[in-house]
């Protein structure tokens, strides 16, 4: 017996023979909808029910997932897309530190959701995917519900590194900067009662959280294993500037120091033991020592992972399994300058990957303009904006890349006597062979945020310092530096001098 309810096909039989069961199976396979079989023990009945199939299923709900969904629904309007995310509300990842002061400890001020995707006709399920069957092309949710797919995208993001090797890492009041709305909402409420906090990790998130908590009159000590904060992204010069600004913001900084143990009392944090033997009294510890790709499901699915645990993908986000792609923090990066596997977990990088992936899911329509990931970093500490892109002295030396550099400073308004003027410094790094710009840094006022994007574009388009010196810019006294002293152009001009007019270029 077969019947149809609201467009869905069903079939029910009393199984009297294997032949009958095989017959109904063949019937269901011929139906225009995908069918599954549920065994019913009573009278040996089998019930065949429809499983909804989508053109695309996206696992994840962060920036990469949202941009992938938006791109597909905008340019392929007839395609059905389902996003499966674990939490109803999300957070703007880079805005998390500012919840702790600037946003009034209110996580609701930093919420991010898939509304633009839904407005374009996308579907959302707030659930957890527990299994992916890559052969049958379906996903199973924690609830037991199953959905089929034509294309599957992993955009599962990243998770904070948990230092299980440190005794006491799991004591009460030991926290992590998770990209989770309920977790951060709870943390923001709890820190209001703390007098002293130790933050472990002096990268962007750790330093920014430290600055915000110090602004809330909390006694904050930041412990960093390197000699300077921000050292994995900035040059030694800019790292020193950033570390000093963090001190000016009221943060106690202990560099070249490791946490050896977290000591508790009544299962609650009391002391932090450092590698130099010192003990710090504290009410809480916040770890911010990096993020790792959230790829356990990908591993269980049978996707290939690289040595960092990221999903192995090609330059267009395609995995080694047909019709499965990945983008964002869970996917592998290749360094733009080195071509080597790299780890850059930034929302800007994730969304760039997602746009390319979204356009190309149904055939190659957009040629990727870059051959890898260029780390473009920016922050603001104690009112000082700082940013970097590409190569600097440290990472160029580690990669065996020769560079020549120059630095120029000028007011970011003209004349510099204008009330909101600040000194803007730009440092460029170029190849001594052909003058191509391969890196840059900027620090000063808020204009730094867009200055670094000009430098980033120059690197990605292989612009040389010889071209940069004739770069035409728009200027205005209230908005920009003087056309006579544009810091990017003047720094480029200094490198031209070193390459073309000096017998030996300065190679740092």
CSV table of C-alpha atoms in Angstrom, one decimal:
chain,number,residue,atom,x,y,z
A,1,UNK,CA,0.0,0.0,0.0
A,2,UNK,CA,1.3,3.5,-0.8
A,3,UNK,CA,0.0,6.9,-0.2
A,4,UNK,CA,0.9,10.6,-0.3
A,5,UNK,CA,0.6,13.2,2.5
A,6,UNK,CA,1.3,16.8,1.7
A,7,UNK,CA,3.6,15.9,-1.2
A,8,UNK,CA,5.6,13.3,0.7
A,9,UNK,CA,5.6,9.7,-0.4
A,10,UNK,CA,5.1,6.8,2.0
A,11,UNK,CA,4.7,3.0,1.8
A,12,UNK,CA,3.6,0.4,4.3
A,13,UNK,CA,3.6,-3.4,3.9
A,14,UNK,CA,3.1,-6.4,6.1
A,15,UNK,CA,6.3,-8.3,5.4
A,16,UNK,CA,5.2,-11.9,4.6
A,17,UNK,CA,8.3,-12.6,2.4
A,18,UNK,CA,11.7,-11.4,1.4
A,19,UNK,CA,10.3,-10.8,-2.1
A,20,UNK,CA,7.7,-8.5,-0.8
A,21,UNK,CA,10.2,-6.5,1.1
A,22,UNK,CA,12.5,-6.2,-1.9
A,23,UNK,CA,9.5,-5.2,-4.0
A,24,UNK,CA,8.6,-2.3,-1.8
A,25,UNK,CA,12.3,-1.3,-1.6
A,26,UNK,CA,12.4,-1.1,-5.4
A,27,UNK,CA,9.2,1.0,-5.3
A,28,UNK,CA,10.6,3.5,-2.9
A,29,UNK,CA,13.9,3.8,-4.8
A,30,UNK,CA,11.8,4.8,-7.9
A,31,UNK,CA,10.1,7.6,-6.0
A,32,UNK,CA,11.0,11.2,-6.8
A,33,UNK,CA,12.0,11.8,-3.2
A,34,UNK,CA,14.7,10.1,-1.1
A,35,UNK,CA,13.3,7.5,1.3
A,36,UNK,CA,14.6,5.7,4.4
A,37,UNK,CA,13.3,2.6,6.1
A,38,UNK,CA,12.3,2.4,9.8
A,39,UNK,CA,11.8,-1.0,11.2
A,40,UNK,CA,8.7,-1.6,13.2
A,41,UNK,CA,8.8,-4.9,15.2
A,42,UNK,CA,5.0,-5.2,15.6
A,43,UNK,CA,3.7,-7.5,12.8
A,44,UNK,CA,7.1,-7.0,11.1
A,45,UNK,CA,6.0,-3.9,9.4
A,46,UNK,CA,8.4,-1.5,7.6
A,47,UNK,CA,7.6,2.2,7.3
A,48,UNK,CA,9.3,4.1,4.5
A,49,UNK,CA,9.4,7.9,5.1
A,50,UNK,CA,10.9,10.8,3.1
A,51,UNK,CA,14.2,12.4,4.1
A,52,UNK,CA,14.4,16.0,3.0
A,53,UNK,CA,17.4,16.6,0.7
A,54,UNK,CA,19.1,20.0,0.2
A,55,UNK,CA,21.3,21.2,-2.6
A,56,UNK,CA,23.7,22.4,0.1
A,57,UNK,CA,24.1,21.7,3.8
A,58,UNK,CA,26.5,23.9,5.7
A,59,UNK,CA,27.7,22.7,9.1
A,60,UNK,CA,28.5,25.7,11.3
A,61,UNK,CA,27.1,29.1,12.1
A,62,UNK,CA,30.1,31.5,12.2
A,63,UNK,CA,31.3,34.1,9.7
A,64,UNK,CA,32.5,31.4,7.2
A,65,UNK,CA,29.1,29.6,7.3
A,66,UNK,CA,27.0,32.7,7.1
A,67,UNK,CA,29.0,34.2,4.1
A,68,UNK,CA,28.9,30.8,2.3
A,69,UNK,CA,25.1,30.7,2.7
A,70,UNK,CA,24.6,34.3,1.7
A,71,UNK,CA,26.8,33.9,-1.4
A,72,UNK,CA,25.0,30.8,-2.6
A,73,UNK,CA,21.5,32.1,-2.0
A,74,UNK,CA,22.3,35.4,-3.6
A,75,UNK,CA,23.8,34.0,-6.8
A,76,UNK,CA,22.0,30.6,-7.0
A,77,UNK,CA,18.5,31.5,-5.9
A,78,UNK,CA,16.9,28.2,-6.9
A,79,UNK,CA,19.3,26.2,-4.7
A,80,UNK,CA,18.0,25.0,-1.3
A,81,UNK,CA,20.5,25.6,1.5
A,82,UNK,CA,20.4,24.3,5.1
A,83,UNK,CA,22.7,25.7,7.8
A,84,UNK,CA,23.0,23.5,10.9
A,85,UNK,CA,24.4,25.4,13.9
A,86,UNK,CA,24.8,24.4,17.5
A,87,UNK,CA,23.7,27.6,19.2
A,88,UNK,CA,20.8,29.9,18.3
A,89,UNK,CA,22.8,33.1,19.0
A,90,UNK,CA,26.4,33.7,17.8
A,91,UNK,CA,29.0,36.3,18.5
A,92,UNK,CA,31.1,38.6,16.4
A,93,UNK,CA,34.4,36.8,17.1
A,94,UNK,CA,36.7,39.8,17.1
A,95,UNK,CA,34.3,41.8,19.2
A,96,UNK,CA,34.3,39.4,22.2
A,97,UNK,CA,37.0,41.3,24.2
A,98,UNK,CA,35.0,44.5,24.1
A,99,UNK,CA,32.1,42.8,25.8
A,100,UNK,CA,34.1,43.1,29.1
A,101,UNK,CA,34.1,46.9,29.2
A,102,UNK,CA,33.2,49.0,26.2
A,103,UNK,CA,30.0,47.1,25.6
A,104,UNK,CA,29.0,47.2,29.3
A,105,UNK,CA,29.6,43.5,29.9
A,106,UNK,CA,26.5,42.9,27.8
A,107,UNK,CA,27.0,40.0,25.3
A,108,UNK,CA,23.8,41.0,23.6
A,109,UNK,CA,25.6,44.0,22.2
A,110,UNK,CA,27.9,41.7,20.2
A,111,UNK,CA,25.4,39.2,18.9
A,112,UNK,CA,25.7,37.9,15.3
A,113,UNK,CA,23.2,35.6,13.6
A,114,UNK,CA,22.2,34.2,10.2
A,115,UNK,CA,19.4,36.7,9.5
A,116,UNK,CA,20.8,37.9,6.2
A,117,UNK,CA,21.0,34.3,5.0
A,118,UNK,CA,17.5,33.5,6.2
A,119,UNK,CA,16.2,36.7,4.5
A,120,UNK,CA,17.5,35.3,1.2
A,121,UNK,CA,15.5,32.1,1.8
A,122,UNK,CA,18.0,29.9,3.6
A,123,UNK,CA,16.9,27.4,6.2
A,124,UNK,CA,18.5,27.1,9.7
A,125,UNK,CA,18.4,24.2,12.2
A,126,UNK,CA,19.8,24.8,15.7
A,127,UNK,CA,21.2,21.3,16.3
A,128,UNK,CA,24.3,19.2,16.5
A,129,UNK,CA,25.5,17.0,13.6
A,130,UNK,CA,26.6,13.7,15.0
A,131,UNK,CA,27.3,11.8,11.8
A,132,UNK,CA,28.0,12.4,8.2
A,133,UNK,CA,27.6,9.5,5.8
A,134,UNK,CA,29.7,10.6,2.8
A,135,UNK,CA,28.6,7.6,0.7
A,136,UNK,CA,24.9,8.0,1.2
A,137,UNK,CA,25.4,11.8,1.3
A,138,UNK,CA,23.4,12.5,4.4
A,139,UNK,CA,23.9,14.0,7.9
A,140,UNK,CA,22.4,12.8,11.1
A,141,UNK,CA,21.5,15.2,13.9
A,142,UNK,CA,21.6,14.5,17.7
A,143,UNK,CA,17.8,14.4,17.6
A,144,UNK,CA,18.0,11.5,15.2
A,145,UNK,CA,16.7,13.5,12.2
A,146,UNK,CA,18.5,13.0,8.9
A,147,UNK,CA,19.0,15.3,5.9
A,148,UNK,CA,20.4,14.5,2.5
A,149,UNK,CA,22.7,16.7,0.6
A,150,UNK,CA,24.1,17.2,-2.9
A,151,UNK,CA,27.0,19.4,-1.6
A,152,UNK,CA,28.3,19.6,2.0
A,153,UNK,CA,30.3,22.4,3.5
A,154,UNK,CA,32.2,22.1,6.7
A,155,UNK,CA,32.5,25.6,8.4
A,156,UNK,CA,32.8,24.3,11.9
A,157,UNK,CA,35.3,27.0,13.1
A,158,UNK,CA,37.8,26.6,15.8
A,159,UNK,CA,38.0,25.9,19.6
A,160,UNK,CA,40.3,27.5,22.2
A,161,UNK,CA,43.4,25.5,23.0
A,162,UNK,CA,43.0,23.9,26.5
A,163,UNK,CA,46.3,23.3,28.2
A,164,UNK,CA,45.6,19.9,29.8
A,165,UNK,CA,49.3,19.6,30.6
A,166,UNK,CA,49.0,22.3,33.2
A,167,UNK,CA,47.9,21.0,36.6
A,168,UNK,CA,44.7,22.8,37.7
A,169,UNK,CA,43.6,23.7,34.2
A,170,UNK,CA,40.1,22.4,35.1
A,171,UNK,CA,39.6,24.2,38.4
A,172,UNK,CA,36.5,26.4,39.0
A,173,UNK,CA,37.1,29.9,37.7
A,174,UNK,CA,39.5,28.8,35.0
A,175,UNK,CA,38.0,30.2,31.8
A,176,UNK,CA,38.6,30.3,28.0
A,177,UNK,CA,37.6,32.8,25.3
A,178,UNK,CA,35.1,30.5,23.6
A,179,UNK,CA,33.2,31.8,20.6
A,180,UNK,CA,30.0,30.8,22.4
A,181,UNK,CA,27.2,33.3,23.2
A,182,UNK,CA,25.9,31.6,26.4
A,183,UNK,CA,29.5,30.9,27.7
A,184,UNK,CA,30.7,34.5,27.2
A,185,UNK,CA,27.5,36.0,28.5
A,186,UNK,CA,28.0,34.0,31.7
A,187,UNK,CA,31.8,34.9,31.9
A,188,UNK,CA,31.0,38.6,31.4
A,189,UNK,CA,28.6,38.4,34.4
A,190,UNK,CA,31.1,36.5,36.6
A,191,UNK,CA,34.1,38.8,36.0
A,192,UNK,CA,32.2,41.7,37.6
A,193,UNK,CA,32.7,40.0,41.0
A,194,UNK,CA,36.5,39.5,40.5
A,195,UNK,CA,39.2,41.7,41.9
A,196,UNK,CA,42.2,40.0,40.4
A,197,UNK,CA,42.5,38.1,37.1
A,198,UNK,CA,45.5,36.4,35.5
A,199,UNK,CA,45.3,36.1,31.7
A,200,UNK,CA,47.6,33.6,30.0
A,201,UNK,CA,48.6,34.5,26.4
A,202,UNK,CA,49.6,37.8,24.9
A,203,UNK,CA,48.2,37.5,21.4
A,204,UNK,CA,45.4,39.7,20.1
A,205,UNK,CA,42.5,38.2,22.1
A,206,UNK,CA,44.4,37.9,25.4
A,207,UNK,CA,45.9,41.4,25.2
A,208,UNK,CA,42.6,43.0,24.2
A,209,UNK,CA,40.7,41.2,27.0
A,210,UNK,CA,43.4,42.3,29.4
A,211,UNK,CA,43.1,45.9,28.4
A,212,UNK,CA,39.3,45.8,28.7
A,213,UNK,CA,39.3,44.2,32.1
A,214,UNK,CA,41.9,46.7,33.4
A,215,UNK,CA,39.7,49.5,32.2
A,216,UNK,CA,37.0,48.0,34.5
A,217,UNK,CA,39.4,48.6,37.4
A,218,UNK,CA,40.3,44.9,37.8
A,219,UNK,CA,43.8,44.0,38.7
A,220,UNK,CA,45.0,42.2,35.6
A,221,UNK,CA,48.3,40.3,35.2
A,222,UNK,CA,49.1,39.0,31.7
A,223,UNK,CA,51.5,36.1,31.4
A,224,UNK,CA,53.2,35.7,28.0
A,225,UNK,CA,55.8,33.0,27.0
A,226,UNK,CA,57.5,35.1,24.4
A,227,UNK,CA,59.7,38.2,25.1
A,228,UNK,CA,57.0,40.5,23.8
A,229,UNK,CA,53.2,40.5,23.3
A,230,UNK,CA,51.8,40.2,19.7
A,231,UNK,CA,55.1,38.7,18.5
A,232,UNK,CA,53.6,36.1,16.2
A,233,UNK,CA,52.0,38.8,14.1
A,234,UNK,CA,54.0,42.0,14.5
A,235,UNK,CA,57.7,42.8,13.9
A,236,UNK,CA,59.9,43.1,17.0
A,237,UNK,CA,59.6,46.9,16.7
A,238,UNK,CA,55.9,47.0,16.6
A,239,UNK,CA,55.5,44.2,19.2
A,240,UNK,CA,57.6,46.4,21.6
A,241,UNK,CA,55.3,49.4,21.0
A,242,UNK,CA,52.2,47.3,21.5
A,243,UNK,CA,53.5,45.8,24.7
A,244,UNK,CA,54.3,49.2,26.1
A,245,UNK,CA,50.8,50.5,25.2
A,246,UNK,CA,49.4,47.6,27.1
A,247,UNK,CA,51.4,48.5,30.2
A,248,UNK,CA,50.2,52.1,29.9
A,249,UNK,CA,46.6,50.7,29.9
A,250,UNK,CA,47.2,49.4,33.4
A,251,UNK,CA,48.0,45.7,32.6
A,252,UNK,CA,50.8,44.0,34.6
A,253,UNK,CA,52.8,42.1,32.0
A,254,UNK,CA,55.2,39.2,32.7
A,255,UNK,CA,56.9,38.1,29.5
A,256,UNK,CA,59.3,35.2,28.8
A,257,UNK,CA,57.3,33.4,31.5
A,258,UNK,CA,55.3,30.2,31.6
A,259,UNK,CA,52.4,29.0,33.8
A,260,UNK,CA,53.6,25.8,35.6
A,261,UNK,CA,50.5,25.1,37.8
A,262,UNK,CA,47.2,26.6,38.8
A,263,UNK,CA,46.8,26.0,42.6
A,264,UNK,CA,43.3,25.7,44.0
A,265,UNK,CA,41.5,25.8,47.3
A,266,UNK,CA,38.2,24.0,47.7
A,267,UNK,CA,38.4,23.3,43.9
A,268,UNK,CA,38.6,27.0,43.1
A,269,UNK,CA,41.5,29.0,41.7
A,270,UNK,CA,43.7,30.6,44.4
A,271,UNK,CA,47.3,30.9,43.0
A,272,UNK,CA,49.1,30.7,39.7
A,273,UNK,CA,52.6,29.3,39.9
A,274,UNK,CA,55.0,30.7,37.3
A,275,UNK,CA,58.2,29.2,35.7
A,276,UNK,CA,60.3,31.8,37.6
A,277,UNK,CA,59.0,30.5,40.9
A,278,UNK,CA,56.7,33.4,41.6
A,279,UNK,CA,53.1,32.8,42.8
A,280,UNK,CA,50.3,35.2,41.9
A,281,UNK,CA,47.1,35.4,43.9
A,282,UNK,CA,44.0,35.6,41.7
A,283,UNK,CA,40.3,35.1,41.7
A,284,UNK,CA,40.3,33.7,38.1
A,285,UNK,CA,42.4,32.6,35.2
A,286,UNK,CA,41.6,33.2,31.6
A,287,UNK,CA,43.5,31.2,29.0
A,288,UNK,CA,44.0,32.7,25.6
A,289,UNK,CA,46.8,30.7,24.1
A,290,UNK,CA,45.4,30.1,20.6
A,291,UNK,CA,42.7,28.2,18.8
A,292,UNK,CA,42.6,24.8,17.0
A,293,UNK,CA,40.5,23.7,14.2
A,294,UNK,CA,37.1,22.1,15.2
A,295,UNK,CA,37.5,19.0,13.1
A,296,UNK,CA,36.5,16.0,15.1
A,297,UNK,CA,33.4,15.5,13.0
A,298,UNK,CA,35.5,15.9,9.8
A,299,UNK,CA,37.9,13.3,11.1
A,300,UNK,CA,35.1,10.8,11.9
A,301,UNK,CA,33.7,11.5,8.4
A,302,UNK,CA,36.9,10.3,6.9
A,303,UNK,CA,38.2,13.7,5.6
A,304,UNK,CA,42.0,14.1,5.4
A,305,UNK,CA,43.5,16.4,8.0
A,306,UNK,CA,46.9,18.1,7.9
A,307,UNK,CA,49.5,18.1,10.7
A,308,UNK,CA,47.8,21.0,12.4
A,309,UNK,CA,44.5,19.1,12.5
A,310,UNK,CA,42.9,21.3,9.8
A,311,UNK,CA,40.8,19.9,7.0
A,312,UNK,CA,43.0,19.4,3.9
A,313,UNK,CA,41.6,21.5,1.0
A,314,UNK,CA,42.8,22.8,-2.3
A,315,UNK,CA,43.0,26.5,-3.2
A,316,UNK,CA,39.2,26.5,-3.8
A,317,UNK,CA,38.2,24.8,-0.5
A,318,UNK,CA,37.5,21.3,-2.0
A,319,UNK,CA,38.4,18.4,0.2
A,320,UNK,CA,39.7,15.0,-1.0
A,321,UNK,CA,36.1,13.7,-0.8
A,322,UNK,CA,33.8,14.5,-3.8
A,323,UNK,CA,31.1,17.1,-3.1
A,324,UNK,CA,32.5,18.0,0.4
A,325,UNK,CA,34.2,21.4,0.9
A,326,UNK,CA,35.5,23.3,3.9
A,327,UNK,CA,36.3,26.9,4.7
A,328,UNK,CA,37.1,29.2,7.6
A,329,UNK,CA,39.0,28.2,10.7
A,330,UNK,CA,38.5,24.5,10.3
A,331,UNK,CA,40.2,24.5,6.8
A,332,UNK,CA,43.8,24.4,5.9
A,333,UNK,CA,45.7,27.6,5.0
A,334,UNK,CA,48.6,28.1,2.6
A,335,UNK,CA,50.9,31.0,3.2
A,336,UNK,CA,50.7,33.6,0.5
A,337,UNK,CA,54.4,34.3,0.5
A,338,UNK,CA,55.8,30.9,1.4
A,339,UNK,CA,53.2,28.5,-0.2
A,340,UNK,CA,53.6,26.4,2.9
A,341,UNK,CA,50.8,25.1,5.2
A,342,UNK,CA,50.0,27.9,7.6
A,343,UNK,CA,47.7,28.7,10.5
A,344,UNK,CA,45.8,32.0,10.2
A,345,UNK,CA,42.5,32.0,12.0
A,346,UNK,CA,40.9,35.3,11.2
A,347,UNK,CA,37.3,36.1,10.3
A,348,UNK,CA,38.5,38.2,7.4
A,349,UNK,CA,40.4,35.2,6.0
A,350,UNK,CA,37.4,32.9,6.7
A,351,UNK,CA,34.9,35.1,4.8
A,352,UNK,CA,37.3,35.5,1.9
A,353,UNK,CA,37.5,31.8,1.6
A,354,UNK,CA,33.7,31.5,2.0
A,355,UNK,CA,32.9,33.9,-0.9
A,356,UNK,CA,35.2,32.0,-3.3
A,357,UNK,CA,33.7,28.7,-2.2
A,358,UNK,CA,30.1,29.9,-2.5
A,359,UNK,CA,30.6,31.1,-6.1
A,360,UNK,CA,32.3,27.9,-7.2
A,361,UNK,CA,30.1,25.2,-5.5
A,362,UNK,CA,28.3,24.5,-8.8
A,363,UNK,CA,31.2,24.9,-11.2
A,364,UNK,CA,34.2,27.1,-11.5
A,365,UNK,CA,32.8,30.6,-11.9
A,366,UNK,CA,35.3,32.8,-10.0
A,367,UNK,CA,39.1,32.4,-10.4
A,368,UNK,CA,40.7,32.9,-7.1
A,369,UNK,CA,43.0,35.9,-7.3
A,370,UNK,CA,45.4,34.8,-4.6
A,371,UNK,CA,47.5,31.7,-4.2
A,372,UNK,CA,47.3,31.6,-0.5
A,373,UNK,CA,46.4,33.3,2.8
A,374,UNK,CA,47.9,36.6,3.7
A,375,UNK,CA,47.7,37.3,7.4
A,376,UNK,CA,46.3,40.9,7.9
A,377,UNK,CA,46.2,41.8,11.5
A,378,UNK,CA,45.0,44.9,13.4
A,379,UNK,CA,44.2,46.0,16.9
A,380,UNK,CA,43.9,49.1,19.1
A,381,UNK,CA,45.5,49.2,22.5
A,382,UNK,CA,45.3,52.3,24.8
A,383,UNK,CA,44.1,54.4,21.9
A,384,UNK,CA,47.0,53.3,19.6
A,385,UNK,CA,45.9,51.6,16.4
A,386,UNK,CA,48.4,49.0,15.1
A,387,UNK,CA,48.3,46.7,12.1
A,388,UNK,CA,50.4,44.4,10.0
A,389,UNK,CA,50.3,42.4,6.7
A,390,UNK,CA,52.6,39.9,5.2
A,391,UNK,CA,56.3,39.8,5.8
A,392,UNK,CA,58.4,41.5,8.5
A,393,UNK,CA,62.0,41.1,9.7
A,394,UNK,CA,61.3,38.1,11.9
A,395,UNK,CA,59.0,35.9,9.7
A,396,UNK,CA,60.9,36.8,6.5
A,397,UNK,CA,64.2,35.6,8.1
A,398,UNK,CA,62.5,32.4,9.3
A,399,UNK,CA,61.2,31.8,5.7
A,400,UNK,CA,64.5,32.6,4.1
A,401,UNK,CA,63.1,35.7,2.3
A,402,UNK,CA,65.4,38.6,1.6
A,403,UNK,CA,63.8,42.0,2.3
A,404,UNK,CA,64.6,45.7,2.2
A,405,UNK,CA,62.5,48.1,4.4
A,406,UNK,CA,61.8,51.7,5.1
A,407,UNK,CA,59.7,53.7,7.6
A,408,UNK,CA,58.1,57.1,7.4
A,409,UNK,CA,56.0,59.1,9.9
A,410,UNK,CA,53.8,62.1,9.4
A,411,UNK,CA,50.6,63.6,10.8
A,412,UNK,CA,47.5,61.8,9.5
A,413,UNK,CA,45.8,65.3,9.0
A,414,UNK,CA,47.2,68.3,7.3
A,415,UNK,CA,48.2,70.6,8.8
A,416,UNK,CA,49.3,68.5,11.8
A,417,UNK,CA,48.0,71.2,14.2
A,418,UNK,CA,44.4,70.1,13.6
A,419,UNK,CA,42.8,69.0,16.9
A,420,UNK,CA,42.3,65.3,16.0
A,421,UNK,CA,45.6,64.8,14.3
A,422,UNK,CA,47.9,62.0,15.3
A,423,UNK,CA,51.3,60.8,14.0
A,424,UNK,CA,50.9,57.9,11.5
A,425,UNK,CA,53.9,55.7,10.9
A,426,UNK,CA,54.1,53.2,8.0
A,427,UNK,CA,56.8,50.6,7.5
A,428,UNK,CA,57.1,48.8,4.2
A,429,UNK,CA,59.0,45.6,3.3
A,430,UNK,CA,59.9,44.9,-0.3
A,431,UNK,CA,61.9,42.4,-2.3
A,432,UNK,CA,65.4,43.8,-3.1
A,433,UNK,CA,65.3,41.9,-6.4
A,434,UNK,CA,62.3,43.6,-8.1
A,435,UNK,CA,60.9,46.0,-5.5
A,436,UNK,CA,57.6,44.1,-5.1
A,437,UNK,CA,55.9,45.0,-1.8
A,438,UNK,CA,55.7,41.9,0.4
A,439,UNK,CA,54.8,43.3,3.8
A,440,UNK,CA,53.9,46.3,5.8
A,441,UNK,CA,53.0,47.7,9.2
A,442,UNK,CA,51.3,50.9,10.4
A,443,UNK,CA,50.6,52.5,13.7
A,444,UNK,CA,49.0,55.6,15.0
A,445,UNK,CA,45.4,56.9,14.7
A,446,UNK,CA,42.3,55.1,13.4
A,447,UNK,CA,43.3,55.6,9.8
A,448,UNK,CA,45.7,52.7,10.3
A,449,UNK,CA,42.7,50.3,9.8
A,450,UNK,CA,42.4,51.3,6.2
A,451,UNK,CA,46.1,52.0,5.5
A,452,UNK,CA,46.9,48.4,6.2
A,453,UNK,CA,44.2,47.3,3.7
A,454,UNK,CA,46.0,49.4,1.0
A,455,UNK,CA,49.2,47.6,1.9
A,456,UNK,CA,47.5,44.3,1.9
A,457,UNK,CA,46.0,44.9,-1.6
A,458,UNK,CA,49.4,46.0,-2.8
A,459,UNK,CA,51.0,42.8,-1.6
A,460,UNK,CA,48.2,40.6,-3.2
A,461,UNK,CA,48.4,42.4,-6.5
A,462,UNK,CA,52.3,42.3,-6.6
A,463,UNK,CA,52.6,46.1,-6.7
A,464,UNK,CA,56.2,47.3,-6.6
A,465,UNK,CA,57.6,50.3,-4.8
A,466,UNK,CA,58.4,51.8,-8.3
A,467,UNK,CA,54.6,51.8,-9.0
A,468,UNK,CA,53.7,52.9,-5.6
A,469,UNK,CA,55.6,56.2,-5.8
A,470,UNK,CA,53.3,57.3,-8.6
A,471,UNK,CA,50.2,56.1,-6.8
A,472,UNK,CA,47.4,58.7,-7.0
A,473,UNK,CA,45.6,59.5,-3.8
A,474,UNK,CA,42.7,61.6,-2.7
A,475,UNK,CA,43.5,63.9,0.2
A,476,UNK,CA,41.7,66.4,2.4
A,477,UNK,CA,43.0,68.3,5.4
A,478,UNK,CA,40.4,66.9,7.8
A,479,UNK,CA,40.7,63.3,6.5
A,480,UNK,CA,44.2,62.3,5.4
A,481,UNK,CA,47.9,63.0,5.6
A,482,UNK,CA,49.3,65.6,3.3
A,483,UNK,CA,49.9,64.6,-0.3
A,484,UNK,CA,53.5,65.8,0.1
A,485,UNK,CA,54.0,63.4,3.0
A,486,UNK,CA,51.8,60.4,2.4
A,487,UNK,CA,53.6,57.8,4.6
A,488,UNK,CA,53.0,54.8,2.2
A,489,UNK,CA,54.4,56.7,-0.8
A,490,UNK,CA,57.3,58.2,1.2
A,491,UNK,CA,58.3,54.8,2.6
A,492,UNK,CA,58.1,53.3,-0.9
A,493,UNK,CA,60.3,56.2,-2.2
A,494,UNK,CA,63.0,55.4,0.4
A,495,UNK,CA,63.1,51.7,-0.7
A,496,UNK,CA,63.4,52.9,-4.4
A,497,UNK,CA,66.4,54.9,-3.3
A,498,UNK,CA,67.9,51.9,-1.5
A,499,UNK,CA,67.4,49.5,-4.4
A,500,UNK,CA,68.3,51.9,-7.3
A,501,UNK,CA,70.7,54.4,-5.9
A,502,UNK,CA,72.7,52.5,-3.2
A,503,UNK,CA,75.4,50.1,-4.1
A,504,UNK,CA,74.1,47.6,-1.5
A,505,UNK,CA,70.5,47.5,-0.5
A,506,UNK,CA,69.8,47.2,3.2
A,507,UNK,CA,68.6,43.7,3.8
A,508,UNK,CA,67.1,43.1,7.2
